[in-house]
JSON list of C-alpha atoms in Angstrom, two decimals:
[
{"chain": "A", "resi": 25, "resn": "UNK", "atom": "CA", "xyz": [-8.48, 41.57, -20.67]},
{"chain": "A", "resi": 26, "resn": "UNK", "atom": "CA", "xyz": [-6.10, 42.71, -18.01]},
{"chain": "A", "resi": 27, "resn": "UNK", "atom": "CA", "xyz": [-2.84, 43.89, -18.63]},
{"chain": "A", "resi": 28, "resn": "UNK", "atom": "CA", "xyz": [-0.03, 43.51, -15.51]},
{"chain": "A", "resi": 29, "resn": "UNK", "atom": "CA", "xyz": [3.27, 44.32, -15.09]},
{"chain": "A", "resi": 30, "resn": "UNK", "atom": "CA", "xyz": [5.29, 43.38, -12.01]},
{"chain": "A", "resi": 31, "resn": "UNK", "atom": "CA", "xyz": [1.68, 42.44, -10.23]},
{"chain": "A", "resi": 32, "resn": "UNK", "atom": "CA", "xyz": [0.37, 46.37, -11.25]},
{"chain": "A", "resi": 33, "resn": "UNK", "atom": "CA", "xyz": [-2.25, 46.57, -13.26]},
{"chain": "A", "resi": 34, "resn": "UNK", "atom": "CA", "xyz": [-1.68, 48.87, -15.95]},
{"chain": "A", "resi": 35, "resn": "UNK", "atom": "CA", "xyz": [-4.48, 49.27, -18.39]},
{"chain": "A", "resi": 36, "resn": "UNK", "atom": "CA", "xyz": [-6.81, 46.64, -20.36]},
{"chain": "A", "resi": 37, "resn": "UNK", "atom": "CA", "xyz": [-6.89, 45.95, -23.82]},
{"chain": "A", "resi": 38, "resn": "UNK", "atom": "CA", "xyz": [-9.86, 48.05, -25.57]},
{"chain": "A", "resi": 39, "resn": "UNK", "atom": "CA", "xyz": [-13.20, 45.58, -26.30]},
{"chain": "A", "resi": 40, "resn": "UNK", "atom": "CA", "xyz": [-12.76, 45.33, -30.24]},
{"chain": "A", "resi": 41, "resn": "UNK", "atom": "CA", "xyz": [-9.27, 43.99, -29.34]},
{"chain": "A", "resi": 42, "resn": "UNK", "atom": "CA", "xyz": [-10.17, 41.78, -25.70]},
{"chain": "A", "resi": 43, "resn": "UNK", "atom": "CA", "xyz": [-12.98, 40.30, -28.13]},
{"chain": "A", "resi": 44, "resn": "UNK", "atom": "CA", "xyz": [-10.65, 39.29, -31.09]},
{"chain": "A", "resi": 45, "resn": "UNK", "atom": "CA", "xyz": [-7.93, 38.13, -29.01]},
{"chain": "A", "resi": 46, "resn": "UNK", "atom": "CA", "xyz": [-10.09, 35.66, -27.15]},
{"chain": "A", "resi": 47, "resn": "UNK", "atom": "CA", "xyz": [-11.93, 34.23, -30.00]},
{"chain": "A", "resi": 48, "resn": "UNK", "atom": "CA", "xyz": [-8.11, 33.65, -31.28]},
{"chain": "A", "resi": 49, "resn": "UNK", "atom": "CA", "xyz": [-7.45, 31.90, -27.51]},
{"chain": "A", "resi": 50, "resn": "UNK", "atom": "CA", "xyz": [-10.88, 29.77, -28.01]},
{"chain": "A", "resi": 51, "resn": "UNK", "atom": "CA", "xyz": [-9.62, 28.82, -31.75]},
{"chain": "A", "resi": 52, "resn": "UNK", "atom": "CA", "xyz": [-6.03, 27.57, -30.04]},
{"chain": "A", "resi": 53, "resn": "UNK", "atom": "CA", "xyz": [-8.40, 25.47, -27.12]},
{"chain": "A", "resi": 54, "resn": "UNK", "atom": "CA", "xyz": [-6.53, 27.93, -25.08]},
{"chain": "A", "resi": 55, "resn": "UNK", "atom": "CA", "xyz": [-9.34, 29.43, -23.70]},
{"chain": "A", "resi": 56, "resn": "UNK", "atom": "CA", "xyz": [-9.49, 30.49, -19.88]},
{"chain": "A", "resi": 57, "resn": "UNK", "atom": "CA", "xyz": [-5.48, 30.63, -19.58]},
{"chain": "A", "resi": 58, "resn": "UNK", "atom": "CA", "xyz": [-3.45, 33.01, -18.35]},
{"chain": "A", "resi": 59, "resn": "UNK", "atom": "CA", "xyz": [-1.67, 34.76, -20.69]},
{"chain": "A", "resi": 60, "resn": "UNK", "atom": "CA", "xyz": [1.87, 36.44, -20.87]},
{"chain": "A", "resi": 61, "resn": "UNK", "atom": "CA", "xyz": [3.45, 38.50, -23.84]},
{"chain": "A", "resi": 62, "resn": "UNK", "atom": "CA", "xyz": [6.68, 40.77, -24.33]},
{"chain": "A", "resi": 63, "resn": "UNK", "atom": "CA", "xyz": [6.25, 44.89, -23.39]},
{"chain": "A", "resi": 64, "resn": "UNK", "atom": "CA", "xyz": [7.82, 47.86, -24.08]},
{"chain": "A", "resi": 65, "resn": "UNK", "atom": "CA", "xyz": [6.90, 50.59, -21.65]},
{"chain": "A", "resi": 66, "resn": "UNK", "atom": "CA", "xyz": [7.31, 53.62, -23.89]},
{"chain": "A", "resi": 67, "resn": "UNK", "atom": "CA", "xyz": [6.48, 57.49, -23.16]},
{"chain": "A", "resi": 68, "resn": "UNK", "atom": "CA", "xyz": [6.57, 59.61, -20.00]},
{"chain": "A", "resi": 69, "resn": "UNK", "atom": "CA", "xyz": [9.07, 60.94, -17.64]},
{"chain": "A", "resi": 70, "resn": "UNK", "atom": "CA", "xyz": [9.74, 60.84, -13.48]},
{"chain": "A", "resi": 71, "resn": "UNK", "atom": "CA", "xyz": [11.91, 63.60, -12.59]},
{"chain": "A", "resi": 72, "resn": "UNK", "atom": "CA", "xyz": [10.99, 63.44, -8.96]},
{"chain": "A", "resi": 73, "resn": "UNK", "atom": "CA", "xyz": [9.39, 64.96, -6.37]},
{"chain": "A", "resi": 74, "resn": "UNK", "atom": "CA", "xyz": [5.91, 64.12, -8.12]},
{"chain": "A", "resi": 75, "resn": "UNK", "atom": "CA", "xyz": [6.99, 65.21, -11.53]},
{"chain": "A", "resi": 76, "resn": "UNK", "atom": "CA", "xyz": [5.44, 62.31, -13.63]},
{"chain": "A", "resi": 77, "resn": "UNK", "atom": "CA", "xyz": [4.29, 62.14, -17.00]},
{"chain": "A", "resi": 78, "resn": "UNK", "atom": "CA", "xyz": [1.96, 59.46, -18.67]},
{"chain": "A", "resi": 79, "resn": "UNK", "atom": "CA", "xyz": [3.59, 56.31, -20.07]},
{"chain": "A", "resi": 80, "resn": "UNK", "atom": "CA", "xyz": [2.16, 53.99, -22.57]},
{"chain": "A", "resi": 81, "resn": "UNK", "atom": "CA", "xyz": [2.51, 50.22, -23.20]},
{"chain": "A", "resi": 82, "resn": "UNK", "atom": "CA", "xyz": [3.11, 48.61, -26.41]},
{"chain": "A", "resi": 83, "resn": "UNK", "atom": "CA", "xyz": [2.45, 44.40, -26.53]},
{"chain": "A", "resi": 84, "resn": "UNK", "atom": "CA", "xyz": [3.76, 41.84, -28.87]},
{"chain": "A", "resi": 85, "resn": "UNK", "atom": "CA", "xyz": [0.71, 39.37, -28.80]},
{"chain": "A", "resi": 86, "resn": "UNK", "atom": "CA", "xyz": [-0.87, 38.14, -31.84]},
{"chain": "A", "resi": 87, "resn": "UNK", "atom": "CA", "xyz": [-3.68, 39.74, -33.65]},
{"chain": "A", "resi": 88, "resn": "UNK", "atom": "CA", "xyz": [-5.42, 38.05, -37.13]},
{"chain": "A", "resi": 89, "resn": "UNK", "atom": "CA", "xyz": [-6.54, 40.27, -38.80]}
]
């Protein structure tokens, strides 16, 4: 599973994760949709002139454990 922001992608969810999260869609009959969730970008740094530093993004879906 994909994860966008703004039309970017930035990263997927890992496969133990993808695979739980869509059995949980399937369960709902939700299966096939396109999904959307609340983000925090967290981490990292631009300073400019090509001084980046790696950010990280935290998502508020769902997960039964």
């Amino acid at each position: 599973m994909r994860v966008d922001i703004e039309g970017a992608t930035v990263g997927y969810l890992n496969r133990e994760h993808a695979k739980q999260y869509r059995q949980q869609l399937l369960q709902a009959g939700q299966a096939g949709i396109t999904a959307t969730c609340p983000a925090l970008i967290v981490g990292g740094w631009d300073r400019g002139r090509g001084n980046t530093g790696h950010f990280g993004v935290k998502l508020d879906i769902p997960m039964n454990d």
